[in-house]
mmCIF file of C-alpha atoms in Angstrom:
data_model
loop_
_atom_site.group_PDB
_atom_site.id
_atom_site.type_symbol
_atom_site.label_atom_id
_atom_site.label_comp_id
_atom_site.label_asym_id
_atom_site.label_seq_id
_atom_site.Cartn_x
_atom_site.Cartn_y
_atom_site.Cartn_z
ATOM 1 C CA GLN A 1 0.000 0.000 0.000
ATOM 2 C CA VAL A 2 0.931 3.612 -0.543
ATOM 3 C CA GLN A 3 0.538 6.161 2.209
ATOM 4 C CA LEU A 4 0.044 9.772 1.164
ATOM 5 C CA VAL A 5 0.432 12.615 3.643
ATOM 6 C CA GLU A 6 -0.916 15.946 2.453
ATOM 7 C CA SER A 7 -0.398 19.360 3.959
ATOM 8 C CA GLY A 8 -0.758 23.022 3.134
ATOM 9 C CA GLY A 9 -4.466 23.631 2.735
ATOM 10 C CA GLY A 10 -6.309 26.435 4.465
ATOM 11 C CA LEU A 11 -8.267 29.645 4.120
ATOM 12 C CA VAL A 12 -6.976 32.454 1.929
ATOM 13 C CA GLN A 13 -8.388 35.584 0.367
ATOM 14 C CA ALA A 14 -8.875 35.858 -3.357
ATOM 15 C CA GLY A 15 -5.620 36.717 -5.049
ATOM 16 C CA GLY A 16 -3.600 34.962 -2.389
ATOM 17 C CA SER A 17 -1.357 31.920 -2.564
ATOM 18 C CA LEU A 18 -1.087 28.504 -0.985
ATOM 19 C CA ARG A 19 1.350 25.645 -1.402
ATOM 20 C CA LEU A 20 0.228 22.047 -1.066
ATOM 21 C CA SER A 21 2.614 19.199 -0.339
ATOM 22 C CA CYS A 22 2.153 15.453 -0.568
ATOM 23 C CA ALA A 23 4.686 12.860 0.544
ATOM 24 C CA ALA A 24 4.347 9.251 -0.550
ATOM 25 C CA SER A 25 5.657 6.299 1.423
ATOM 26 C CA GLY A 26 5.151 2.560 1.619
ATOM 27 C CA SER A 27 4.897 0.469 -1.566
ATOM 28 C CA ILE A 28 5.957 3.241 -3.888
ATOM 29 C CA SER A 29 7.575 1.231 -6.647
ATOM 30 C CA GLY A 30 6.207 1.590 -10.127
ATOM 31 C CA ILE A 31 5.050 5.186 -9.803
ATOM 32 C CA ASN A 32 4.076 6.615 -13.179
ATOM 33 C CA PHE A 33 2.822 9.996 -12.044
ATOM 34 C CA MET A 34 2.004 12.109 -9.014
ATOM 35 C CA GLY A 35 -0.565 14.832 -9.023
ATOM 36 C CA TRP A 36 -3.514 16.674 -7.583
ATOM 37 C CA TYR A 37 -7.243 16.456 -8.129
ATOM 38 C CA ARG A 38 -9.969 18.500 -6.499
ATOM 39 C CA GLN A 39 -13.629 18.166 -5.698
ATOM 40 C CA ALA A 40 -15.923 21.079 -4.986
ATOM 41 C CA PRO A 41 -19.282 20.596 -3.262
ATOM 42 C CA GLY A 42 -21.809 19.100 -5.645
ATOM 43 C CA LYS A 43 -19.243 18.571 -8.375
ATOM 44 C CA GLN A 44 -17.218 15.664 -9.678
ATOM 45 C CA ARG A 45 -13.591 15.206 -8.815
ATOM 46 C CA GLU A 46 -11.421 16.817 -11.486
ATOM 47 C CA LEU A 47 -7.784 16.866 -12.453
ATOM 48 C CA VAL A 48 -5.842 19.922 -11.325
ATOM 49 C CA ALA A 49 -2.324 18.953 -12.344
ATOM 50 C CA ARG A 50 -0.140 15.881 -12.621
ATOM 51 C CA ILE A 51 3.481 15.249 -13.426
ATOM 52 C CA PHE A 52 4.777 12.077 -15.010
ATOM 53 C CA ASN A 53 8.159 10.427 -14.533
ATOM 54 C CA SER A 54 9.102 11.688 -17.987
ATOM 55 C CA GLY A 55 8.579 15.249 -16.815
ATOM 56 C CA THR A 56 5.393 15.687 -18.823
ATOM 57 C CA ILE A 57 2.900 17.887 -16.994
ATOM 58 C CA ASN A 58 -0.841 18.203 -17.455
ATOM 59 C CA TYR A 59 -2.803 21.152 -16.092
ATOM 60 C CA ALA A 60 -6.504 21.827 -16.057
ATOM 61 C CA ASP A 61 -7.265 24.780 -18.309
ATOM 62 C CA SER A 62 -8.769 26.628 -15.357
ATOM 63 C CA VAL A 63 -5.462 26.703 -13.455
ATOM 64 C CA LYS A 64 -2.944 27.213 -16.263
ATOM 65 C CA GLY A 65 -0.728 30.198 -15.577
ATOM 66 C CA ARG A 66 -1.702 30.291 -11.900
ATOM 67 C CA PHE A 67 -0.748 26.888 -10.486
ATOM 68 C CA THR A 68 2.609 25.131 -10.735
ATOM 69 C CA ILE A 69 3.211 21.480 -9.970
ATOM 70 C CA SER A 70 6.644 20.193 -9.061
ATOM 71 C CA ARG A 71 8.075 16.952 -7.821
ATOM 72 C CA GLU A 72 10.976 15.914 -5.675
ATOM 73 C CA TYR A 73 11.724 12.478 -7.088
ATOM 74 C CA ALA A 74 14.197 11.413 -4.427
ATOM 75 C CA GLU A 75 11.716 12.240 -1.672
ATOM 76 C CA ASN A 76 8.613 10.963 -3.521
ATOM 77 C CA THR A 77 6.995 14.300 -2.820
ATOM 78 C CA VAL A 78 4.814 16.433 -5.035
ATOM 79 C CA TYR A 79 3.997 20.091 -4.570
ATOM 80 C CA LEU A 80 1.312 22.378 -5.918
ATOM 81 C CA GLN A 81 2.019 26.090 -5.800
ATOM 82 C CA MET A 82 -1.257 27.937 -6.181
ATOM 83 C CA ASN A 83 -1.144 31.657 -6.956
ATOM 84 C CA SER A 84 -3.837 34.175 -7.819
ATOM 85 C CA LEU A 85 -6.407 32.009 -6.119
ATOM 86 C CA LYS A 86 -10.059 32.522 -6.948
ATOM 87 C CA PRO A 87 -13.204 31.635 -5.002
ATOM 88 C CA GLU A 88 -13.938 28.984 -7.625
ATOM 89 C CA ASP A 89 -10.745 27.205 -6.585
ATOM 90 C CA THR A 90 -12.439 26.325 -3.308
ATOM 91 C CA ALA A 91 -12.485 22.536 -3.005
ATOM 92 C CA VAL A 92 -10.996 19.550 -1.274
ATOM 93 C CA TYR A 93 -7.679 18.837 -2.945
ATOM 94 C CA TYR A 94 -6.563 15.221 -3.188
ATOM 95 C CA CYS A 95 -3.074 13.978 -3.791
ATOM 96 C CA CYS A 96 -2.940 11.148 -6.310
ATOM 97 C CA VAL A 97 -0.253 8.632 -7.192
ATOM 98 C CA GLY A 98 -0.591 6.515 -10.298
ATOM 99 C CA ARG A 99 1.317 3.271 -10.341
ATOM 100 C CA THR A 100 1.395 0.313 -12.685
ATOM 101 C CA VAL A 101 -0.714 -1.626 -10.163
ATOM 102 C CA GLY A 102 -3.292 1.099 -9.575
ATOM 103 C CA THR A 103 -4.044 4.547 -8.236
ATOM 104 C CA SER A 104 -3.772 5.724 -4.636
ATOM 105 C CA TRP A 105 -5.435 8.755 -3.096
ATOM 106 C CA GLY A 106 -4.720 10.934 -0.121
ATOM 107 C CA GLN A 107 -7.374 11.890 2.407
ATOM 108 C CA GLY A 108 -7.706 15.379 0.998
ATOM 109 C CA THR A 109 -6.969 18.854 2.246
ATOM 110 C CA GLN A 110 -9.475 21.699 2.232
ATOM 111 C CA VAL A 111 -8.688 24.868 0.308
ATOM 112 C CA THR A 112 -11.095 27.738 0.823
ATOM 113 C CA VAL A 113 -10.759 31.016 -1.064
ATOM 114 C CA SER A 114 -12.828 33.903 0.207
ATOM 115 C CA SER A 115 -13.957 36.751 -2.023
#
């Protein structure tokens, strides 16, 4: 099993910044990508950003130019720097690790952006 420990969520005013961190431990062999998804109340979980072993990065269109994902390969840690936050970014953010044997999810961290 993979254990994912997330940190960095909180309450911020619109225009502010937050940085999320997620550290993976346990059965972490075969990781293909690490990333972040989010789920707002009443909405489906959606991709925010993910980074593959190759260095390829995917961003949701809604966060391009504002969010930056990065990864510390040696530490099996992924970060999400979120700038210029908007109220519509309010959601529970989930760390995600994709491996050859399946996908693992963190417990989620709340991000709330006030207007």
